[in-house]
Tab-separated table of C-alpha atoms in Angstrom:
chain	number	residue	atom	x	y	z
P	134	MET	CA	5.275	13.236	25.782
P	135	ASP	CA	4.399	16.615	24.300
P	136	VAL	CA	2.051	16.901	21.363
P	137	GLY	CA	1.303	20.299	19.884
P	138	PHE	CA	-1.775	21.271	17.906
P	139	ASN	CA	-3.429	24.710	17.560
P	140	GLY	CA	-1.074	26.021	20.198
P	141	VAL	CA	-2.101	23.261	22.616
P	142	ILE	CA	0.450	21.351	24.686
P	143	ASN	CA	-0.509	17.960	26.078
P	144	GLU	CA	1.236	16.235	28.963
P	145	ILE	CA	-0.103	12.714	29.368
P	146	LEU	CA	0.155	10.532	32.452
P	147	LEU	CA	-1.627	7.191	32.534
P	148	LEU	CA	-3.049	6.012	35.863
P	149	PHE	CA	-4.549	2.564	36.282
P	150	LEU	CA	-7.032	1.180	38.795
P	151	VAL	CA	-7.510	4.430	40.682
P	152	PRO	CA	-11.036	4.764	42.131
P	153	ALA	CA	-12.788	7.795	40.687
P	154	ASN	CA	-14.776	8.593	43.823
P	155	ALA	CA	-16.638	6.992	46.682
P	156	MET	CA	-19.987	7.592	44.977
P	157	ASN	CA	-19.064	5.256	42.109
P	158	PRO	CA	-16.415	2.791	43.320
P	159	ASP	CA	-16.674	0.773	40.100
P	160	SER	CA	-15.407	3.671	37.974
P	161	VAL	CA	-11.652	3.805	37.442
P	162	VAL	CA	-9.411	6.555	36.156
P	163	VAL	CA	-7.527	5.210	33.145
P	164	ALA	CA	-5.838	8.455	32.046
P	165	TYR	CA	-4.944	11.899	33.368
P	166	GLN	CA	-3.914	14.688	31.039
P	167	ASN	CA	-2.699	18.272	31.586
P	168	ILE	CA	-3.519	20.588	28.697
P	169	SER	CA	-2.586	24.225	28.080
P	170	ALA	CA	-4.282	26.270	25.375
P	171	PRO	CA	-4.376	29.999	24.586
P	172	ILE	CA	-7.442	32.220	24.768
P	173	GLY	CA	-9.468	32.199	21.553
P	174	SER	CA	-8.108	28.887	20.292
P	175	GLU	CA	-9.813	25.518	19.913
P	176	VAL	CA	-8.958	22.478	22.012
P	177	ILE	CA	-9.847	18.809	21.639
P	178	LEU	CA	-10.014	16.746	24.839
P	179	GLN	CA	-9.290	13.319	23.422
P	180	CYS	CA	-11.459	10.588	24.917
P	181	TYR	CA	-10.972	7.551	22.722
P	182	SER	CA	-11.523	3.853	23.357
P	183	GLN	CA	-10.874	1.057	20.864
P	184	ARG	CA	-12.725	-1.521	22.937
P	185	ILE	CA	-15.506	-3.088	20.902
P	186	VAL	CA	-17.941	-2.603	23.777
P	187	TRP	CA	-18.245	1.064	22.880
P	188	THR	CA	-19.581	0.231	19.426
P	189	GLN	CA	-22.740	-1.651	18.489
P	190	ASP	CA	-22.831	-5.424	18.972
P	191	ARG	CA	-23.718	-6.379	15.418
P	192	LEU	CA	-23.897	-10.084	16.279
P	193	ASN	CA	-26.561	-9.278	18.859
P	194	ASP	CA	-27.073	-12.218	21.254
P	195	ARG	CA	-24.775	-14.695	19.517
P	196	GLN	CA	-21.875	-13.448	21.609
P	197	ARG	CA	-22.653	-15.532	24.734
P	198	VAL	CA	-21.614	-19.176	24.689
P	199	ALA	CA	-20.891	-21.973	27.189
P	200	HIS	CA	-18.307	-24.666	26.451
P	201	TRP	CA	-17.671	-27.919	28.269
P	202	ASP	CA	-14.228	-29.492	27.733
P	203	TRP	CA	-12.780	-32.806	28.924
P	204	PHE	CA	-9.155	-33.409	29.988
P	205	SER	CA	-7.669	-36.878	30.350
P	206	ILE	CA	-6.132	-37.855	33.726
P	207	ASN	CA	-4.695	-41.163	32.553
P	208	GLY	CA	-1.141	-39.906	32.232
P	209	GLU	CA	-1.520	-38.558	28.697
P	210	TYR	CA	-2.382	-35.037	27.632
P	211	LYS	CA	-5.648	-35.194	25.763
P	212	VAL	CA	-8.358	-32.560	25.488
P	213	ASP	CA	-11.749	-32.899	23.811
P	214	ARG	CA	-14.555	-30.411	23.351
P	215	VAL	CA	-17.700	-32.060	24.754
P	216	LEU	CA	-20.486	-29.564	24.112
P	217	ASP	CA	-21.222	-25.967	23.080
P	218	MET	CA	-24.357	-24.098	24.009
P	219	PHE	CA	-25.326	-20.675	22.675
P	220	SER	CA	-27.574	-18.186	24.410
P	221	ALA	CA	-30.323	-18.824	21.856
P	222	GLY	CA	-30.536	-22.394	23.221
P	223	ASP	CA	-28.750	-24.286	20.438
P	224	GLN	CA	-26.472	-27.102	21.591
P	225	ARG	CA	-23.695	-28.806	19.661
P	226	LEU	CA	-22.194	-32.167	20.647
P	227	TYR	CA	-18.783	-33.040	19.286
P	228	ASN	CA	-19.034	-36.826	19.613
P	229	SER	CA	-21.993	-38.905	18.436
P	230	TYR	CA	-21.128	-41.280	21.267
P	231	ASN	CA	-22.636	-38.705	23.658
P	232	GLN	CA	-25.828	-38.128	21.685
P	233	GLY	CA	-28.831	-38.284	24.055
P	234	ARG	CA	-26.495	-39.023	26.949
P	235	VAL	CA	-24.725	-35.711	27.584
P	236	LEU	CA	-26.653	-32.440	27.721
P	237	MET	CA	-27.266	-29.065	29.369
P	238	SER	CA	-30.518	-27.413	30.378
P	239	THR	CA	-32.070	-25.509	27.472
P	240	SER	CA	-32.851	-22.679	29.903
P	241	ALA	CA	-29.235	-22.288	31.055
P	242	PHE	CA	-28.892	-18.701	29.838
P	243	SER	CA	-32.025	-17.631	31.698
P	244	SER	CA	-31.653	-19.734	34.862
P	245	GLY	CA	-27.876	-19.388	35.250
P	246	ASN	CA	-27.523	-23.181	35.593
P	247	PHE	CA	-24.875	-24.383	33.102
P	248	SER	CA	-24.377	-27.790	34.734
P	249	LEU	CA	-23.493	-30.760	32.540
P	250	VAL	CA	-25.694	-33.851	32.821
P	251	ILE	CA	-24.126	-37.215	31.958
P	252	LYS	CA	-26.489	-40.193	31.804
P	253	ASP	CA	-25.391	-43.833	32.085
P	254	VAL	CA	-21.938	-42.696	33.205
P	255	ARG	CA	-19.099	-44.945	31.931
P	256	THR	CA	-15.480	-45.557	32.854
P	257	ASN	CA	-14.150	-43.560	29.907
P	258	ASP	CA	-16.057	-40.518	31.203
P	259	ARG	CA	-13.406	-40.239	33.921
P	260	GLY	CA	-11.390	-37.026	33.708
P	261	ILE	CA	-11.335	-33.326	34.475
P	262	TYR	CA	-14.152	-31.245	32.976
P	263	SER	CA	-14.060	-27.483	32.542
P	264	CYS	CA	-17.138	-25.270	32.289
P	265	ASN	CA	-16.231	-22.182	30.251
P	266	LEU	CA	-18.484	-19.144	29.939
P	267	HIS	CA	-17.527	-16.699	27.196
P	268	HIS	CA	-19.063	-13.321	26.526
P	269	HIS	CA	-17.183	-12.213	23.435
P	270	TYR	CA	-18.882	-8.827	23.213
P	271	CYS	CA	-18.000	-7.845	26.776
P	272	HIS	CA	-14.643	-9.678	26.683
P	273	LEU	CA	-15.542	-11.753	29.747
P	274	TYR	CA	-14.278	-15.298	30.327
P	275	GLU	CA	-15.015	-17.464	33.363
P	276	THR	CA	-13.947	-21.063	33.950
P	277	ILE	CA	-14.432	-23.680	36.651
P	278	LYS	CA	-13.056	-27.239	36.728
P	279	ILE	CA	-14.570	-30.433	38.102
P	280	GLN	CA	-12.941	-33.851	38.359
P	281	LEU	CA	-15.071	-36.916	37.700
P	282	ASN	CA	-14.053	-40.352	38.992
P	283	ILE	CA	-16.027	-43.553	38.445
P	284	THR	CA	-16.622	-46.337	40.976
P	285	ARG	CA	-18.452	-49.679	41.005
P	286	SER	CA	-19.189	-49.412	44.723
P	287	ALA	CA	-22.148	-47.359	45.961
P	288	LYS	CA	-20.298	-46.881	49.253
P	289	LYS	CA	-17.582	-44.888	47.533
P	290	VAL	CA	-19.933	-42.372	45.903
P	291	ARG	CA	-19.189	-38.876	47.212
P	292	LYS	CA	-18.441	-35.230	46.418
P	293	MET	CA	-15.494	-33.343	47.897
P	294	TRP	CA	-13.181	-30.362	47.417
P	295	ASP	CA	-9.475	-31.043	46.871
P	296	GLY	CA	-8.369	-27.445	47.455
P	297	GLU	CA	-8.538	-26.469	43.777
P	298	LYS	CA	-11.684	-27.996	42.360
P	299	THR	CA	-14.732	-30.118	43.089
P	300	VAL	CA	-14.165	-33.879	42.839
P	301	ILE	CA	-17.161	-36.132	42.203
P	302	VAL	CA	-17.041	-39.923	42.539
P	303	ALA	CA	-20.023	-41.332	40.615
P	304	LEU	CA	-21.452	-44.837	40.458
P	305	LEU	CA	-21.018	-46.596	37.140
P	306	GLY	CA	-24.202	-46.588	35.047
P	307	THR	CA	-25.967	-43.807	36.972
P	308	THR	CA	-26.672	-40.187	36.062
P	309	VAL	CA	-24.250	-37.558	37.320
P	310	VAL	CA	-24.523	-33.763	37.287
P	311	LEU	CA	-21.336	-31.685	37.042
P	312	PRO	CA	-22.329	-28.367	38.682
P	313	CYS	CA	-21.679	-25.046	37.010
P	314	GLU	CA	-23.869	-22.127	38.084
P	315	ASN	CA	-23.504	-18.407	37.498
P	316	HIS	CA	-26.460	-16.141	38.183
P	317	ASN	CA	-24.744	-12.877	37.286
P	318	HIS	CA	-27.060	-10.846	35.044
P	319	ILE	CA	-24.356	-10.681	32.379
P	320	TRP	CA	-25.037	-14.357	31.602
P	321	THR	CA	-28.758	-14.558	32.276
P	322	GLU	CA	-30.275	-11.373	30.870
P	323	ARG	CA	-30.495	-9.684	27.502
P	324	HIS	CA	-30.420	-5.907	27.600
P	325	SER	CA	-30.873	-3.261	24.973
P	326	GLU	CA	-27.448	-1.849	24.193
P	327	GLU	CA	-28.833	1.600	23.548
P	328	GLU	CA	-30.049	1.794	27.150
P	329	GLN	CA	-26.835	0.409	28.595
P	330	GLN	CA	-24.149	2.604	26.994
P	331	VAL	CA	-23.670	6.248	27.871
P	332	VAL	CA	-20.865	8.818	27.968
P	333	HIS	CA	-20.855	11.826	30.324
P	334	TRP	CA	-18.718	14.956	30.125
P	335	ASP	CA	-18.396	16.922	33.380
P	336	ARG	CA	-16.483	20.041	34.396
P	337	SER	CA	-15.481	21.497	37.743
P	338	PRO	CA	-13.617	24.772	38.448
P	339	PRO	CA	-9.925	24.559	39.373
P	340	GLY	CA	-9.455	22.932	42.777
P	341	VAL	CA	-13.018	21.608	43.014
P	342	TRP	CA	-13.571	17.842	43.405
P	343	HIS	CA	-15.407	15.849	40.771
P	344	ASP	CA	-18.401	15.133	43.013
P	345	GLN	CA	-19.207	18.865	42.770
P	346	ALA	CA	-18.732	19.037	39.014
P	347	ASP	CA	-21.319	20.350	36.577
P	348	ARG	CA	-22.687	18.094	33.856
P	349	LEU	CA	-21.911	19.320	30.335
P	350	ILE	CA	-23.109	16.581	28.002
P	351	ASP	CA	-24.805	13.154	28.111
P	352	LEU	CA	-24.578	11.014	24.974
P	353	TYR	CA	-26.372	7.669	24.628
P	354	ALA	CA	-25.721	4.869	22.133
P	355	SER	CA	-29.215	5.481	20.760
P	356	GLY	CA	-27.956	8.822	19.454
P	357	GLU	CA	-29.780	10.904	22.067
P	358	GLN	CA	-27.658	13.801	23.311
P	359	ARG	CA	-28.397	16.140	26.210
P	360	SER	CA	-26.462	19.341	26.746
P	361	TYR	CA	-26.547	21.397	29.941
P	362	GLY	CA	-25.727	24.949	30.955
P	363	PRO	CA	-26.154	28.307	29.177
P	364	GLN	CA	-26.755	28.280	25.427
P	365	PHE	CA	-23.543	30.186	24.615
P	366	ILE	CA	-21.529	27.417	26.294
P	367	ARG	CA	-23.419	24.612	24.540
P	368	LYS	CA	-22.635	26.096	21.134
P	369	ARG	CA	-18.898	25.954	21.828
P	370	MET	CA	-18.775	22.347	23.058
P	371	ASN	CA	-19.651	19.261	21.046
P	372	ILE	CA	-19.058	15.535	20.528
P	373	SER	CA	-19.097	13.756	17.179
P	374	GLU	CA	-22.461	12.307	16.125
P	375	THR	CA	-20.643	9.066	15.183
P	376	ALA	CA	-19.009	8.668	18.616
P	377	PHE	CA	-20.444	5.223	19.347
P	378	ALA	CA	-19.643	3.995	15.848
P	379	ASP	CA	-16.040	5.227	15.935
P	380	GLY	CA	-15.281	4.835	19.640
P	381	ASP	CA	-14.224	8.512	19.692
P	382	PHE	CA	-15.941	10.530	22.433
P	383	SER	CA	-13.595	13.527	22.327
P	384	LEU	CA	-14.939	16.927	23.386
P	385	THR	CA	-14.180	19.912	21.170
P	386	ILE	CA	-14.238	23.365	22.786
P	387	SER	CA	-13.969	26.355	20.468
P	388	ASN	CA	-13.130	30.012	21.132
P	389	LEU	CA	-11.600	29.334	24.552
P	390	SER	CA	-11.976	31.882	27.342
P	391	LEU	CA	-10.538	32.151	30.854
P	392	GLY	CA	-13.820	30.793	32.219
P	393	ASP	CA	-13.201	27.455	30.467
P	394	GLU	CA	-10.261	26.657	32.729
P	395	GLY	CA	-10.885	23.719	35.051
P	396	ILE	CA	-11.017	19.945	35.366
P	397	TYR	CA	-12.946	18.017	32.720
P	398	SER	CA	-13.840	14.334	32.903
P	399	CYS	CA	-15.029	11.897	30.267
P	400	ASP	CA	-16.929	8.965	31.814
P	401	LEU	CA	-17.680	5.898	29.695
P	402	HIS	CA	-20.317	3.589	31.163
P	403	HIS	CA	-21.377	0.223	29.803
P	404	HIS	CA	-23.786	-0.934	32.485
P	405	TYR	CA	-24.499	-4.284	30.839
P	406	CYS	CA	-20.832	-5.266	30.655
P	407	GLY	CA	-20.080	-3.649	34.014
P	408	ILE	CA	-17.396	-1.358	32.592
P	409	HIS	CA	-16.852	2.175	33.945
P	410	GLU	CA	-13.887	4.220	32.712
P	411	ARG	CA	-12.922	7.814	33.453
P	412	ARG	CA	-10.442	10.075	31.688
P	413	ILE	CA	-9.507	13.370	33.379
P	414	PHE	CA	-8.275	16.542	31.680
P	415	ASN	CA	-6.832	19.498	33.598
P	416	LEU	CA	-7.274	22.442	31.236
P	417	PHE	CA	-5.184	25.603	31.694
P	418	ILE	CA	-5.942	28.753	29.704
P	419	THR	CA	-2.971	30.921	28.691
P	420	ASP	CA	-2.562	34.353	27.081
P	421	PRO	CA	-3.285	34.646	23.378
P	422	VAL	CA	-0.494	33.688	21.035
P	423	LYS	CA	1.423	36.765	19.895
P	424	VAL	CA	2.482	36.833	16.294
P	425	ASN	CA	5.615	38.819	15.547
P	426	PHE	CA	6.172	40.099	12.027
P	427	THR	CA	9.758	40.577	10.874
P	428	HIS	CA	10.282	43.334	8.298
P	429	LYS	CA	13.067	42.642	5.900
P	430	THR	CA	14.695	45.379	3.852
P	431	CYS	CA	14.683	44.654	0.195
P	432	LYS	CA	17.720	45.962	-1.627
P	433	ARG	CA	17.515	46.520	-5.322
P	434	PHE	CA	20.563	46.305	-7.518
P	435	PHE	CA	20.524	47.893	-10.931
P	436	ILE	CA	22.901	46.588	-13.558
P	437	PHE	CA	23.847	48.806	-16.486
């Protein structure tokens, strides 16, 4: 695909799940782009992401939630929502029948223990339960399933693995705990977004690997921007002040010179969500555009 603007030709090739380098194995190259632009022109290296994680989380901490669902195993397809718990500690039961009998720890989002406690377990509690952790802001979803069977014999009480899920056989009338634990910081900690989101622009000369690249710009979600290198270079390179609001981290380079040729990389890091994306631009500088003027002879006809 060729797109022309200001004498610039773009050739875009998308690459997925390619490690950026051994120093940062979590970073992946999501796009590679060859760009040619003439001396003296302006070029825009387009680094754009529509993912909501690159904008502010305006719902703050209401984005993390744990759900427990119940599935019937009596030959009929039936699903019920048992309980919701939000990171602020609020819990919502969907059936008054479970009031005071079914609950989660109020410290789940700090301890990482999302287990479901069922008191005075009854025969109609039998079924498959799913523990669902949703982080809507980071677009993360994790689920585990546990099967609960009920017995009247203490000798049959046990816990086992059936190859797909944990199976618990509980004694009627006792208290049972359906385990669901996740101690990953994404579920247990609250971080300041402004400290967790950053974009880097780097440049290396033609043929030089990225690990030897020079840093051009750091931009943080807080609005702080750091530019590096000689002043005359800084003045020709900039990113929009609304980058984190628009999700547009493109780098504009004005008055191109031969010394601007090289490999540029745009690295988007969201440390809280564990997302690291890299977009690479191979910039070639060409001769100035020549403008040819065509002189046309104007013939005058006089009519008498």
